[in-house]
PDB file of C-alpha atoms and ligand atoms in Angstrom:
ATOM      1  CA  MET A   1     -89.271-115.412-107.838  1.00 90.00           C
ATOM      2  CA  TYR A   2     -89.541-118.570-105.580  1.00 94.00           C
ATOM      3  CA  LYS A   3     -86.562-121.210-105.088  1.00 95.00           C
ATOM      4  CA  ILE A   4     -87.556-124.947-105.401  1.00 95.00           C
ATOM      5  CA  VAL A   5     -85.222-126.066-102.576  1.00 95.00           C
ATOM      6  CA  LYS A   6     -86.085-129.660-103.736  1.00 95.00           C
ATOM      7  CA  LYS A   7     -87.875-131.803-105.952  1.00 95.00           C
ATOM      8  CA  GLN A   8     -88.811-135.400-104.822  1.00 93.00           C
ATOM      9  CA  GLN A   9     -90.617-138.003-107.824  1.00 92.00           C
ATOM     10  CA  LEU A  10     -92.718-139.843-105.432  1.00 91.00           C
ATOM     11  CA  ASN A  11     -94.075-141.632-108.288  1.00 91.00           C
ATOM     12  CA  ASP A  12     -94.084-141.346-112.536  1.00 88.00           C
ATOM     13  CA  ALA A  13     -96.885-139.445-111.572  1.00 90.00           C
ATOM     14  CA  VAL A  14     -96.908-137.436-108.607  1.00 92.00           C
ATOM     15  CA  VAL A  15     -93.574-134.691-107.756  1.00 93.00           C
ATOM     16  CA  LEU A  16     -93.133-133.215-104.508  1.00 93.00           C
ATOM     17  CA  LEU A  17     -91.436-129.688-104.761  1.00 94.00           C
ATOM     18  CA  GLU A  18     -90.420-127.631-101.380  1.00 96.00           C
ATOM     19  CA  ILE A  19     -90.632-124.011-102.062  1.00 96.00           C
ATOM     20  CA  GLU A  20     -89.139-120.742-100.078  1.00 97.00           C
ATOM     21  CA  ALA A  21     -91.625-118.515 -99.722  1.00 96.00           C
ATOM     22  CA  GLU A  22     -91.160-117.651 -96.421  1.00 95.00           C
ATOM     23  CA  PHE A  23     -94.308-114.997 -96.161  1.00 95.00           C
ATOM     24  CA  ILE A  24     -96.616-117.875 -96.410  1.00 96.00           C
ATOM     25  CA  ALA A  25     -94.921-120.345 -94.800  1.00 96.00           C
ATOM     26  CA  LYS A  26     -95.333-118.144 -92.070  1.00 96.00           C
ATOM     27  CA  LYS A  27     -99.528-117.640 -91.875  1.00 95.00           C
ATOM     28  CA  VAL A  28    -100.375-120.523 -94.200  1.00 95.00           C
ATOM     29  CA  LEU A  29    -102.919-123.655 -92.098  1.00 93.00           C
ATOM     30  CA  PRO A  30    -104.032-126.338 -93.010  1.00 90.00           C
ATOM     31  CA  GLY A  31    -106.380-126.721 -95.807  1.00 89.00           C
ATOM     32  CA  GLN A  32    -105.646-123.055 -97.958  1.00 92.00           C
ATOM     33  CA  PHE A  33    -103.948-123.258-101.135  1.00 92.00           C
ATOM     34  CA  ILE A  34    -101.828-120.696-103.105  1.00 93.00           C
ATOM     35  CA  ILE A  35    -101.507-120.724-107.168  1.00 91.00           C
ATOM     36  CA  PHE A  36     -98.023-120.223-109.212  1.00 89.00           C
ATOM     37  CA  ARG A  37     -97.663-119.314-112.162  1.00 89.00           C
ATOM     38  CA  ILE A  38     -94.790-121.163-114.124  1.00 89.00           C
ATOM     39  CA  ASP A  39     -93.289-117.740-115.841  1.00 86.00           C
ATOM     40  CA  GLU A  40     -94.555-114.414-117.446  1.00 84.00           C
ATOM     41  CA  GLN A  41     -96.802-116.206-119.935  1.00 82.00           C
ATOM     42  CA  GLY A  42     -98.187-119.310-117.625  1.00 82.00           C
ATOM     43  CA  GLU A  43    -101.385-120.179-116.855  1.00 84.00           C
ATOM     44  CA  ARG A  44    -102.994-119.894-113.017  1.00 86.00           C
ATOM     45  CA  ILE A  45    -103.070-122.987-111.133  1.00 86.00           C
ATOM     46  CA  PRO A  46    -104.239-123.388-107.339  1.00 89.00           C
ATOM     47  CA  LEU A  47    -102.666-126.530-105.297  1.00 89.00           C
ATOM     48  CA  THR A  48    -103.231-126.890-101.884  1.00 91.00           C
ATOM     49  CA  VAL A  49    -100.071-126.662 -99.133  1.00 93.00           C
ATOM     50  CA  ALA A  50     -99.457-129.949 -98.347  1.00 90.00           C
ATOM     51  CA  ASP A  51     -96.877-129.072 -95.806  1.00 92.00           C
ATOM     52  CA  TYR A  52     -95.681-126.139 -94.263  1.00 94.00           C
ATOM     53  CA  ASP A  53     -91.795-124.965 -92.286  1.00 95.00           C
ATOM     54  CA  ARG A  54     -92.050-121.819 -90.626  1.00 96.00           C
ATOM     55  CA  GLU A  55     -88.732-121.543 -89.622  1.00 96.00           C
ATOM     56  CA  LYS A  56     -86.973-122.744 -93.170  1.00 96.00           C
ATOM     57  CA  GLY A  57     -89.774-120.813 -94.761  1.00 96.00           C
ATOM     58  CA  THR A  58     -90.945-123.299 -97.027  1.00 97.00           C
ATOM     59  CA  ILE A  59     -93.896-124.791 -97.806  1.00 96.00           C
ATOM     60  CA  THR A  60     -94.164-128.314 -99.187  1.00 95.00           C
ATOM     61  CA  LEU A  61     -96.416-129.060-102.735  1.00 93.00           C
ATOM     62  CA  ILE A  62     -97.595-132.493-103.931  1.00 92.00           C
ATOM     63  CA  VAL A  63     -98.342-132.465-107.819  1.00 91.00           C
ATOM     64  CA  GLN A  64    -100.076-134.889-110.372  1.00 90.00           C
ATOM     65  CA  THR A  65     -98.764-133.952-113.563  1.00 89.00           C
ATOM     66  CA  VAL A  66    -101.559-134.247-115.371  1.00 85.00           C
ATOM     67  CA  GLY A  67    -102.001-130.933-116.923  1.00 83.00           C
ATOM     68  CA  ARG A  68     -99.390-128.450-119.163  1.00 84.00           C
ATOM     69  CA  SER A  69     -98.735-126.598-115.928  1.00 83.00           C
ATOM     70  CA  THR A  70     -97.873-129.069-113.750  1.00 87.00           C
ATOM     71  CA  LYS A  71     -95.951-131.044-116.151  1.00 89.00           C
ATOM     72  CA  MET A  72     -94.019-127.435-115.901  1.00 88.00           C
ATOM     73  CA  LEU A  73     -93.612-127.602-113.057  1.00 89.00           C
ATOM     74  CA  GLY A  74     -92.933-130.947-112.289  1.00 89.00           C
ATOM     75  CA  ALA A  75     -89.898-130.876-115.142  1.00 91.00           C
ATOM     76  CA  MET A  76     -88.501-128.450-112.674  1.00 91.00           C
ATOM     77  CA  GLU A  77     -85.459-129.065-111.000  1.00 93.00           C
ATOM     78  CA  ALA A  78     -84.093-127.840-107.558  1.00 93.00           C
ATOM     79  CA  GLY A  79     -82.569-124.460-107.729  1.00 95.00           C
ATOM     80  CA  GLU A  80     -85.081-123.370-110.111  1.00 95.00           C
ATOM     81  CA  TYR A  81     -86.864-120.790-109.990  1.00 95.00           C
ATOM     82  CA  ILE A  82     -91.168-120.321-110.041  1.00 93.00           C
ATOM     83  CA  GLN A  83     -91.979-116.784-111.450  1.00 92.00           C
ATOM     84  CA  ASP A  84     -94.974-115.647-108.971  1.00 92.00           C
ATOM     85  CA  VAL A  85     -96.604-118.044-105.520  1.00 94.00           C
ATOM     86  CA  VAL A  86     -99.249-116.244-104.400  1.00 92.00           C
ATOM     87  CA  GLY A  87    -101.192-117.201-100.930  1.00 91.00           C
ATOM     88  CA  PRO A  88    -101.997-118.505 -98.661  1.00 94.00           C
ATOM     89  CA  LEU A  89    -105.513-119.076-100.296  1.00 93.00           C
ATOM     90  CA  GLY A  90    -109.011-120.010 -99.185  1.00 93.00           C
ATOM     91  CA  ILE A  91    -110.216-120.477 -95.855  1.00 93.00           C
ATOM     92  CA  PRO A  92    -108.218-123.187 -93.498  1.00 92.00           C
ATOM     93  CA  THR A  93    -109.789-126.367 -92.282  1.00 90.00           C
ATOM     94  CA  HIS A  94    -111.862-125.705 -88.995  1.00 90.00           C
ATOM     95  CA  LEU A  95    -110.400-128.556 -86.886  1.00 91.00           C
ATOM     96  CA  GLU A  96    -110.638-126.795 -83.163  1.00 91.00           C
ATOM     97  CA  GLY A  97    -112.576-128.324 -81.495  1.00 93.00           C
ATOM     98  CA  LEU A  98    -112.591-131.930 -83.195  1.00 96.00           C
ATOM     99  CA  LYS A  99    -111.370-134.724 -80.959  1.00 96.00           C
ATOM    100  CA  ASN A 100    -112.148-138.064 -83.111  1.00 98.00           C
ATOM    101  CA  VAL A 101    -112.103-137.488 -86.816  1.00 98.00           C
ATOM    102  CA  CYS A 102    -111.206-139.809 -89.682  1.00 98.00           C
ATOM    103  CA  VAL A 103    -108.827-138.280 -92.311  1.00 98.00           C
ATOM    104  CA  ILE A 104    -109.564-139.919 -95.723  1.00 98.00           C
ATOM    105  CA  GLY A 105    -106.799-139.286 -98.859  1.00 97.00           C
ATOM    106  CA  GLY A 106    -107.782-140.440-102.559  1.00 96.00           C
ATOM    107  CA  GLY A 107    -104.879-140.963-104.510  1.00 94.00           C
ATOM    108  CA  VAL A 108    -102.750-137.569-104.755  1.00 92.00           C
ATOM    109  CA  GLY A 109    -105.660-135.995-102.619  1.00 93.00           C
ATOM    110  CA  CYS A 110    -103.639-137.702 -99.494  1.00 94.00           C
ATOM    111  CA  ALA A 111    -101.055-134.994 -99.581  1.00 91.00           C
ATOM    112  CA  ILE A 112    -104.065-132.519 -99.350  1.00 89.00           C
ATOM    113  CA  ALA A 113    -105.618-134.361 -96.409  1.00 93.00           C
ATOM    114  CA  TYR A 114    -102.092-135.176 -94.556  1.00 93.00           C
ATOM    115  CA  PRO A 115    -101.734-131.335 -93.000  1.00 91.00           C
ATOM    116  CA  GLN A 116    -105.132-132.005 -91.404  1.00 92.00           C
ATOM    117  CA  ALA A 117    -104.437-135.218 -90.025  1.00 95.00           C
ATOM    118  CA  LYS A 118    -101.084-133.463 -88.920  1.00 94.00           C
ATOM    119  CA  ALA A 119    -102.662-130.814 -87.415  1.00 93.00           C
ATOM    120  CA  LEU A 120    -105.598-133.048 -85.520  1.00 96.00           C
ATOM    121  CA  HIS A 121    -102.608-135.807 -84.402  1.00 96.00           C
ATOM    122  CA  ASN A 122    -100.567-132.849 -83.155  1.00 94.00           C
ATOM    123  CA  ALA A 123    -103.644-131.376 -81.415  1.00 94.00           C
ATOM    124  CA  GLY A 124    -104.494-134.348 -79.054  1.00 96.00           C
ATOM    125  CA  ALA A 125    -107.055-135.675 -81.285  1.00 97.00           C
ATOM    126  CA  HIS A 126    -107.798-139.492 -82.501  1.00 98.00           C
ATOM    127  CA  VAL A 127    -107.131-139.774 -86.277  1.00 98.00           C
ATOM    128  CA  ASP A 128    -108.526-143.084 -88.224  1.00 98.00           C
ATOM    129  CA  MET A 129    -106.558-142.404 -91.482  1.00 98.00           C
ATOM    130  CA  ILE A 130    -107.606-144.374 -95.038  1.00 98.00           C
ATOM    131  CA  ALA A 131    -105.541-143.772 -97.644  1.00 98.00           C
ATOM    132  CA  GLY A 132    -106.730-144.925-100.661  1.00 98.00           C
ATOM    133  CA  PHE A 133    -104.836-146.009-103.861  1.00 97.00           C
ATOM    134  CA  ARG A 134    -105.599-147.640-107.482  1.00 96.00           C
ATOM    135  CA  SER A 135    -102.696-149.732-106.790  1.00 97.00           C
ATOM    136  CA  LYS A 136     -99.388-150.644-104.466  1.00 96.00           C
ATOM    137  CA  ASP A 137     -96.806-148.088-107.391  1.00 95.00           C
ATOM    138  CA  ILE A 138     -98.629-145.491-107.126  1.00 94.00           C
ATOM    139  CA  VAL A 139     -98.927-145.324-102.869  1.00 95.00           C
ATOM    140  CA  ILE A 140     -97.256-142.319-102.007  1.00 93.00           C
ATOM    141  CA  ILE A 141     -96.088-141.088 -98.245  1.00 93.00           C
ATOM    142  CA  GLU A 142     -97.418-143.398 -96.159  1.00 96.00           C
ATOM    143  CA  ASP A 143     -94.980-142.792 -93.988  1.00 96.00           C
ATOM    144  CA  GLU A 144     -95.988-139.265 -93.281  1.00 95.00           C
ATOM    145  CA  MET A 145     -99.748-140.801 -93.109  1.00 96.00           C
ATOM    146  CA  ARG A 146     -98.820-143.475 -90.220  1.00 97.00           C
ATOM    147  CA  ALA A 147     -96.738-140.852 -88.224  1.00 97.00           C
ATOM    148  CA  VAL A 148     -99.993-138.649 -87.725  1.00 97.00           C
ATOM    149  CA  SER A 149    -102.859-141.603 -87.181  1.00 97.00           C
ATOM    150  CA  ASP A 150    -103.950-143.241 -84.712  1.00 98.00           C
ATOM    151  CA  ASN A 151    -104.571-146.157 -87.275  1.00 98.00           C
ATOM    152  CA  LEU A 152    -103.888-146.238 -90.741  1.00 98.00           C
ATOM    153  CA  TYR A 153    -106.272-148.080 -93.604  1.00 98.00           C
ATOM    154  CA  VAL A 154    -104.328-148.072 -96.411  1.00 98.00           C
ATOM    155  CA  MET A 155    -106.876-149.533 -99.596  1.00 98.00           C
ATOM    156  CA  THR A 156    -105.924-150.859-102.819  1.00 98.00           C
ATOM    157  CA  ASP A 157    -107.980-150.931-105.636  1.00 97.00           C
ATOM    158  CA  ASP A 158    -106.210-154.171-107.653  1.00 96.00           C
ATOM    159  CA  GLY A 159    -105.307-155.678-103.590  1.00 96.00           C
ATOM    160  CA  THR A 160    -101.717-155.143-104.700  1.00 97.00           C
ATOM    161  CA  TYR A 161    -101.262-153.787-101.956  1.00 97.00           C
ATOM    162  CA  GLY A 162    -103.076-153.069 -98.095  1.00 96.00           C
ATOM    163  CA  GLU A 163    -106.329-153.975 -98.113  1.00 97.00           C
ATOM    164  CA  GLN A 164    -108.998-154.308-101.439  1.00 97.00           C
ATOM    165  CA  GLY A 165    -111.180-151.534-101.944  1.00 97.00           C
ATOM    166  CA  PHE A 166    -112.727-148.496-102.433  1.00 98.00           C
ATOM    167  CA  VAL A 167    -112.039-146.154 -99.380  1.00 98.00           C
ATOM    168  CA  THR A 168    -115.171-146.479 -99.244  1.00 98.00           C
ATOM    169  CA  VAL A 169    -115.465-150.168 -98.376  1.00 98.00           C
ATOM    170  CA  LYS A 170    -113.182-148.947 -95.114  1.00 98.00           C
ATOM    171  CA  LEU A 171    -115.521-146.048 -93.992  1.00 98.00           C
ATOM    172  CA  LYS A 172    -118.261-148.364 -94.085  1.00 98.00           C
ATOM    173  CA  GLU A 173    -116.771-151.067 -91.786  1.00 98.00           C
ATOM    174  CA  LEU A 174    -115.332-148.518 -89.398  1.00 98.00           C
ATOM    175  CA  LEU A 175    -118.253-146.522 -88.860  1.00 98.00           C
ATOM    176  CA  ASP A 176    -120.225-149.731 -88.118  1.00 97.00           C
ATOM    177  CA  ALA A 177    -118.110-151.428 -85.814  1.00 97.00           C
ATOM    178  CA  GLY A 178    -119.150-148.153 -83.732  1.00 95.00           C
ATOM    179  CA  ASN A 179    -116.902-145.662 -84.306  1.00 96.00           C
ATOM    180  CA  LYS A 180    -118.050-141.858 -83.341  1.00 95.00           C
ATOM    181  CA  TYR A 181    -116.171-139.915 -85.281  1.00 97.00           C
ATOM    182  CA  ASP A 182    -116.811-135.707 -84.968  1.00 97.00           C
ATOM    183  CA  ALA A 183    -116.175-135.056 -88.159  1.00 97.00           C
ATOM    184  CA  VAL A 184    -114.806-137.442 -91.935  1.00 98.00           C
ATOM    185  CA  ILE A 185    -112.269-135.322 -93.370  1.00 97.00           C
ATOM    186  CA  ALA A 186    -112.460-136.386 -97.980  1.00 97.00           C
ATOM    187  CA  ILE A 187    -109.972-135.056 -99.601  1.00 96.00           C
ATOM    188  CA  GLY A 188    -109.239-136.455-103.131  1.00 95.00           C
ATOM    189  CA  PRO A 189    -111.232-137.691-106.451  1.00 94.00           C
ATOM    190  CA  ILE A 190    -114.940-135.883-107.116  1.00 95.00           C
ATOM    191  CA  PRO A 191    -116.306-139.531-107.033  1.00 96.00           C
ATOM    192  CA  MET A 192    -114.286-140.676-104.264  1.00 97.00           C
ATOM    193  CA  MET A 193    -115.995-136.989-102.033  1.00 97.00           C
ATOM    194  CA  LYS A 194    -119.605-137.811-103.485  1.00 98.00           C
ATOM    195  CA  PHE A 195    -119.376-141.285-102.065  1.00 98.00           C
ATOM    196  CA  VAL A 196    -117.717-140.942 -99.066  1.00 98.00           C
ATOM    197  CA  SER A 197    -120.359-137.916 -98.418  1.00 98.00           C
ATOM    198  CA  ALA A 198    -123.125-140.382 -98.778  1.00 98.00           C
ATOM    199  CA  THR A 199    -121.677-142.957 -97.195  1.00 98.00           C
ATOM    200  CA  THR A 200    -121.617-141.017 -94.243  1.00 98.00           C
ATOM    201  CA  LYS A 201    -125.616-139.691 -94.452  1.00 97.00           C
ATOM    202  CA  PRO A 202    -127.031-142.337 -93.134  1.00 97.00           C
ATOM    203  CA  TYR A 203    -124.835-142.385 -89.721  1.00 97.00           C
ATOM    204  CA  GLY A 204    -124.913-138.479 -89.475  1.00 96.00           C
ATOM    205  CA  VAL A 205    -121.914-137.622 -89.552  1.00 97.00           C
ATOM    206  CA  LYS A 206    -120.568-134.311 -90.118  1.00 97.00           C
ATOM    207  CA  THR A 207    -118.466-134.307 -93.867  1.00 98.00           C
ATOM    208  CA  ILE A 208    -115.670-131.824 -94.587  1.00 97.00           C
ATOM    209  CA  VAL A 209    -114.556-131.792 -98.645  1.00 97.00           C
ATOM    210  CA  SER A 210    -111.687-129.813 -99.584  1.00 94.00           C
ATOM    211  CA  LEU A 211    -112.703-128.788-104.141  1.00 92.00           C
ATOM    212  CA  ASN A 212    -110.825-127.754-106.327  1.00 83.00           C
ATOM    213  CA  PRO A 213    -112.344-126.720-109.164  1.00 85.00           C
ATOM    214  CA  ILE A 214    -110.808-124.614-111.793  1.00 82.00           C
ATOM    215  CA  MET A 215    -109.614-120.812-110.160  1.00 84.00           C
ATOM    216  CA  ILE A 216    -109.228-117.970-112.172  1.00 84.00           C
ATOM    217  CA  ASP A 217    -108.060-115.513-110.517  1.00 83.00           C
ATOM    218  CA  GLY A 218    -108.809-116.508-106.555  1.00 86.00           C
ATOM    219  CA  THR A 219    -110.028-114.219-105.376  1.00 87.00           C
ATOM    220  CA  GLY A 220    -113.382-114.309-105.802  1.00 89.00           C
ATOM    221  CA  MET A 221    -113.981-112.264-109.115  1.00 89.00           C
ATOM    222  CA  CYS A 222    -114.046-114.214-111.911  1.00 89.00           C
ATOM    223  CA  GLY A 223    -116.524-116.817-110.752  1.00 89.00           C
ATOM    224  CA  GLY A 224    -114.244-119.940-112.259  1.00 88.00           C
ATOM    225  CA  CYS A 225    -114.563-121.701-108.987  1.00 91.00           C
ATOM    226  CA  ARG A 226    -118.007-121.770-109.154  1.00 93.00           C
ATOM    227  CA  VAL A 227    -119.852-124.823-107.165  1.00 95.00           C
ATOM    228  CA  SER A 228    -123.484-125.580-105.515  1.00 96.00           C
ATOM    229  CA  VAL A 229    -123.592-125.863-101.943  1.00 97.00           C
ATOM    230  CA  GLY A 230    -127.144-126.240 -99.771  1.00 96.00           C
ATOM    231  CA  GLY A 231    -128.917-124.983-103.298  1.00 94.00           C
ATOM    232  CA  GLN A 232    -126.650-122.034-102.811  1.00 96.00           C
ATOM    233  CA  VAL A 233    -123.797-120.294-105.284  1.00 95.00           C
ATOM    234  CA  LYS A 234    -120.320-120.877-103.803  1.00 96.00           C
ATOM    235  CA  PHE A 235    -116.869-120.104-104.734  1.00 95.00           C
ATOM    236  CA  ALA A 236    -114.058-122.354-103.232  1.00 94.00           C
ATOM    237  CA  CYS A 237    -111.515-119.738-103.420  1.00 92.00           C
ATOM    238  CA  VAL A 238    -112.917-116.942-101.674  1.00 94.00           C
ATOM    239  CA  ASP A 239    -115.716-119.809 -99.618  1.00 95.00           C
ATOM    240  CA  GLY A 240    -113.923-122.891 -99.600  1.00 93.00           C
ATOM    241  CA  PRO A 241    -111.799-124.694-100.222  1.00 93.00           C
ATOM    242  CA  ASP A 242    -113.594-127.404 -98.181  1.00 95.00           C
ATOM    243  CA  PHE A 243    -117.617-127.309 -97.927  1.00 97.00           C
ATOM    244  CA  ASP A 244    -120.218-129.654 -95.821  1.00 97.00           C
ATOM    245  CA  GLY A 245    -120.130-132.800 -98.544  1.00 98.00           C
ATOM    246  CA  HIS A 246    -123.616-133.433 -97.731  1.00 98.00           C
ATOM    247  CA  GLU A 247    -124.396-130.161 -99.386  1.00 97.00           C
ATOM    248  CA  VAL A 248    -122.446-130.140-102.707  1.00 97.00           C
ATOM    249  CA  ASP A 249    -123.763-131.002-105.797  1.00 97.00           C
ATOM    250  CA  PHE A 250    -121.187-133.210-107.145  1.00 96.00           C
ATOM    251  CA  ASP A 251    -122.785-133.932-110.335  1.00 94.00           C
ATOM    252  CA  GLU A 252    -122.466-130.332-111.742  1.00 93.00           C
ATOM    253  CA  LEU A 253    -119.328-130.406-110.164  1.00 92.00           C
ATOM    254  CA  MET A 254    -118.255-133.409-112.033  1.00 91.00           C
ATOM    255  CA  ARG A 255    -120.118-132.198-115.010  1.00 88.00           C
ATOM    256  CA  ARG A 256    -117.991-128.520-115.127  1.00 84.00           C
ATOM    257  CA  ASN A 257    -114.509-129.796-114.847  1.00 80.00           C
ATOM    258  CA  SER A 258    -114.894-132.663-117.110  1.00 76.00           C
ATOM    259  CA  THR A 259    -115.630-129.820-119.811  1.00 69.00           C
ATOM    260  CA  ASN A 260    -113.339-127.710-118.248  1.00 60.00           C
ATOM    261  CA  LYS A 261    -110.498-130.933-118.713  1.00 59.00           C
ATOM    262  CA  GLU A 262    -111.516-131.559-122.482  1.00 57.00           C
ATOM    263  CA  GLN A 263    -111.034-128.044-122.897  1.00 56.00           C
ATOM    264  CA  GLU A 264    -107.177-128.186-121.635  1.00 53.00           C
ATOM    265  CA  ALA A 265    -106.626-131.307-123.527  1.00 52.00           C
ATOM    266  CA  HIS A 266    -107.591-129.761-126.548  1.00 51.00           C
ATOM    267  CA  ASP A 267    -105.020-126.456-125.555  1.00 50.00           C
ATOM    268  CA  CYS A 268    -102.607-129.324-124.870  1.00 45.00           C
ATOM    269  CA  GLU A 269    -102.376-130.914-128.537  1.00 46.00           C
ATOM    270  CA  ASN A 270    -102.332-127.628-130.177  1.00 45.00           C
ATOM    271  CA  CYS A 271     -98.888-126.464-127.749  1.00 40.00           C
ATOM    272  CA  ARG A 272     -97.512-129.798-128.898  1.00 41.00           C
ATOM    273  CA  LEU A 273     -98.429-129.368-132.299  1.00 42.00           C
ATOM    274  CA  ARG A 274     -96.482-125.425-132.094  1.00 38.00           C
ATOM    275  CA  GLY A 275     -93.904-127.768-129.858  1.00 36.00           C
ATOM    276  CA  ALA A 276     -94.441-125.119-126.843  1.00 36.00           C
ATOM    277  CA  HIS A 277     -93.740-127.228-124.236  1.00 33.00           C
ATOM    278  CA  ASN A 278     -92.624-130.697-123.110  1.00 29.00           C
ATOM    279  CA  ALA A 279     -96.098-131.659-121.987  1.00 27.00           C
TER     280      ALA A 279
HETATM  281  P1  NAD B   1    -107.532-141.766-108.419  1.00 84.09           P
HETATM  282  O1  NAD B   1    -108.499-141.931-109.379  1.00 84.09           O
HETATM  283  O2  NAD B   1    -106.437-142.994-108.444  1.00 84.09           O
HETATM  284  O3  NAD B   1    -108.775-142.438-107.359  1.00 84.09           O
HETATM  285  C1  NAD B   1    -108.075-142.248-105.508  1.00 84.09           C
HETATM  286  C2  NAD B   1    -108.622-143.248-104.638  1.00 84.09           C
HETATM  287  O4  NAD B   1    -110.048-142.234-104.325  1.00 84.09           O
HETATM  288  C3  NAD B   1    -109.051-144.847-104.679  1.00 84.09           C
HETATM  289  O5  NAD B   1    -108.461-145.897-105.068  1.00 84.09           O
HETATM  290  C4  NAD B   1    -110.104-145.325-104.591  1.00 84.09           C
HETATM  291  O6  NAD B   1    -110.261-145.517-102.998  1.00 84.09           O
HETATM  292  C5  NAD B   1    -110.669-143.874-104.326  1.00 84.09           C
HETATM  293  N1  NAD B   1    -112.321-143.606-105.093  1.00 84.09           N
HETATM  294  C6  NAD B   1    -112.312-143.018-106.422  1.00 84.09           C
HETATM  295  N2  NAD B   1    -113.302-143.259-107.084  1.00 84.09           N
HETATM  296  C7  NAD B   1    -114.163-143.618-105.734  1.00 84.09           C
HETATM  297  C8  NAD B   1    -115.447-144.564-105.938  1.00 84.09           C
HETATM  298  N3  NAD B   1    -116.034-144.199-107.137  1.00 84.09           N
HETATM  299  N4  NAD B   1    -116.214-144.185-104.583  1.00 84.09           N
HETATM  300  C9  NAD B   1    -115.674-144.828-103.901  1.00 84.09           C
HETATM  301  N5  NAD B   1    -113.579-144.297-103.659  1.00 84.09           N
HETATM  302  C10 NAD B   1    -113.402-143.842-105.175  1.00 84.09           C
HETATM  303  O7  NAD B   1    -107.119-141.013-107.513  1.00 84.09           O
HETATM  304  P2  NAD B   1    -105.944-140.276-108.645  1.00 84.09           P
HETATM  305  O8  NAD B   1    -105.536-140.781-109.556  1.00 84.09           O
HETATM  306  O9  NAD B   1    -104.441-140.140-107.564  1.00 84.09           O
HETATM  307  O10 NAD B   1    -106.514-138.373-108.712  1.00 84.09           O
HETATM  308  C11 NAD B   1    -106.568-138.078-107.462  1.00 84.09           C
HETATM  309  C12 NAD B   1    -108.069-136.909-108.028  1.00 84.09           C
HETATM  310  O11 NAD B   1    -108.204-136.317-106.811  1.00 84.09           O
HETATM  311  C13 NAD B   1    -107.696-136.059-109.027  1.00 84.09           C
HETATM  312  O12 NAD B   1    -108.984-136.597-109.924  1.00 84.09           O
HETATM  313  C14 NAD B   1    -107.164-134.448-108.334  1.00 84.09           C
HETATM  314  O13 NAD B   1    -107.828-133.491-109.238  1.00 84.09           O
HETATM  315  C15 NAD B   1    -108.182-134.503-107.402  1.00 84.09           C
HETATM  316  N6  NAD B   1    -107.064-133.860-106.069  1.00 84.09           N
HETATM  317  C16 NAD B   1    -108.196-133.318-105.429  1.00 84.09           C
HETATM  318  C17 NAD B   1    -107.903-132.329-104.900  1.00 84.09           C
HETATM  319  C18 NAD B   1    -108.630-131.107-103.691  1.00 84.09           C
HETATM  320  O14 NAD B   1    -108.311-130.646-103.217  1.00 84.09           O
HETATM  321  N7  NAD B   1    -109.738-132.202-103.535  1.00 84.09           N
HETATM  322  C19 NAD B   1    -106.563-132.175-104.185  1.00 84.09           C
HETATM  323  C20 NAD B   1    -105.592-132.763-104.991  1.00 84.09           C
HETATM  324  C21 NAD B   1    -106.483-133.875-105.949  1.00 84.09           C
HETATM  325 FE1  FES B   2    -112.203-116.609-109.835  1.00 84.09          FE
HETATM  326 FE2  FES B   2    -112.729-118.001-107.015  1.00 84.09          FE
HETATM  327  S1  FES B   2    -111.011-118.114-109.419  1.00 84.09           S
HETATM  328  S2  FES B   2    -114.166-116.846-108.642  1.00 84.09           S
END
């Protein structure tokens, strides 16, 4: 059992949870994820680790409460316990040797991009960070992102905060201004990662994306998280979650994820009718 030691609501649909998980906190590196189960009957949900404190033995998860299990997790309070937290899983992001990097977060994906920016900043790299949100009221972890970047550009779709436009508008501006990045790291909605990769391709800038397809066992056995990368089948849980954005078949990934979302909505509706959970 894993105790929630802190809970903070970041916006209406995003919650931060700090969880006691000593073994994971000791080993986890940026880019890695855990799989949690709320209780014995719970489904297995992967979440990338947003931060960790090796001394305290805690990990931080930032959760968008969209599906049944994430809504149940978001409704839990400090002092309560989660049944299982397994990890760290996946291959850490390859940050070695990167000196000049543009880190891009889209919405709640900023929580996953943040540890990469922090690790790069702590290693002495120059970090430009672009954080995109739909509007001002859902901006999260701005101070934290600012603290680990040389330049933070906040973009909003509706222009209510920062500059107006998608993250790709600022990225193109920075590339056109002559910034020579060793890599662009992009984490957020799939369309964002697709268009970031399309933006960097003509400039020949290495682009790393973090994929979050549906996962079941997290061990490469079930095939649930398969993605096509460079024409080959890869499993995000063991071969990723990071991949070369110029090689990922994003359209296939979007098709698979939307089928899963329809199934989840159907399952949720059935549970609501049975009063099985509080989604
Ligand atoms: P969102 O839909 O509000 O988008 C956030 C930002 O991404 C936008 O403000 C915009 O700047 C950018 N963006 C979106 N579509 C774009 C496009 N077509 N072209 C260029 N830029 C675009 O994000 P949200 O509602 O916070 O959702 C976050 C999404 O991120 C969820 O779908 C979640 O599954 C995903 N996510 C992914 C990971 C991961 O590891 N890849 C981690 C956490 C969340
Ligand atoms: Fe089963 Fe990746 S989650 S193969």
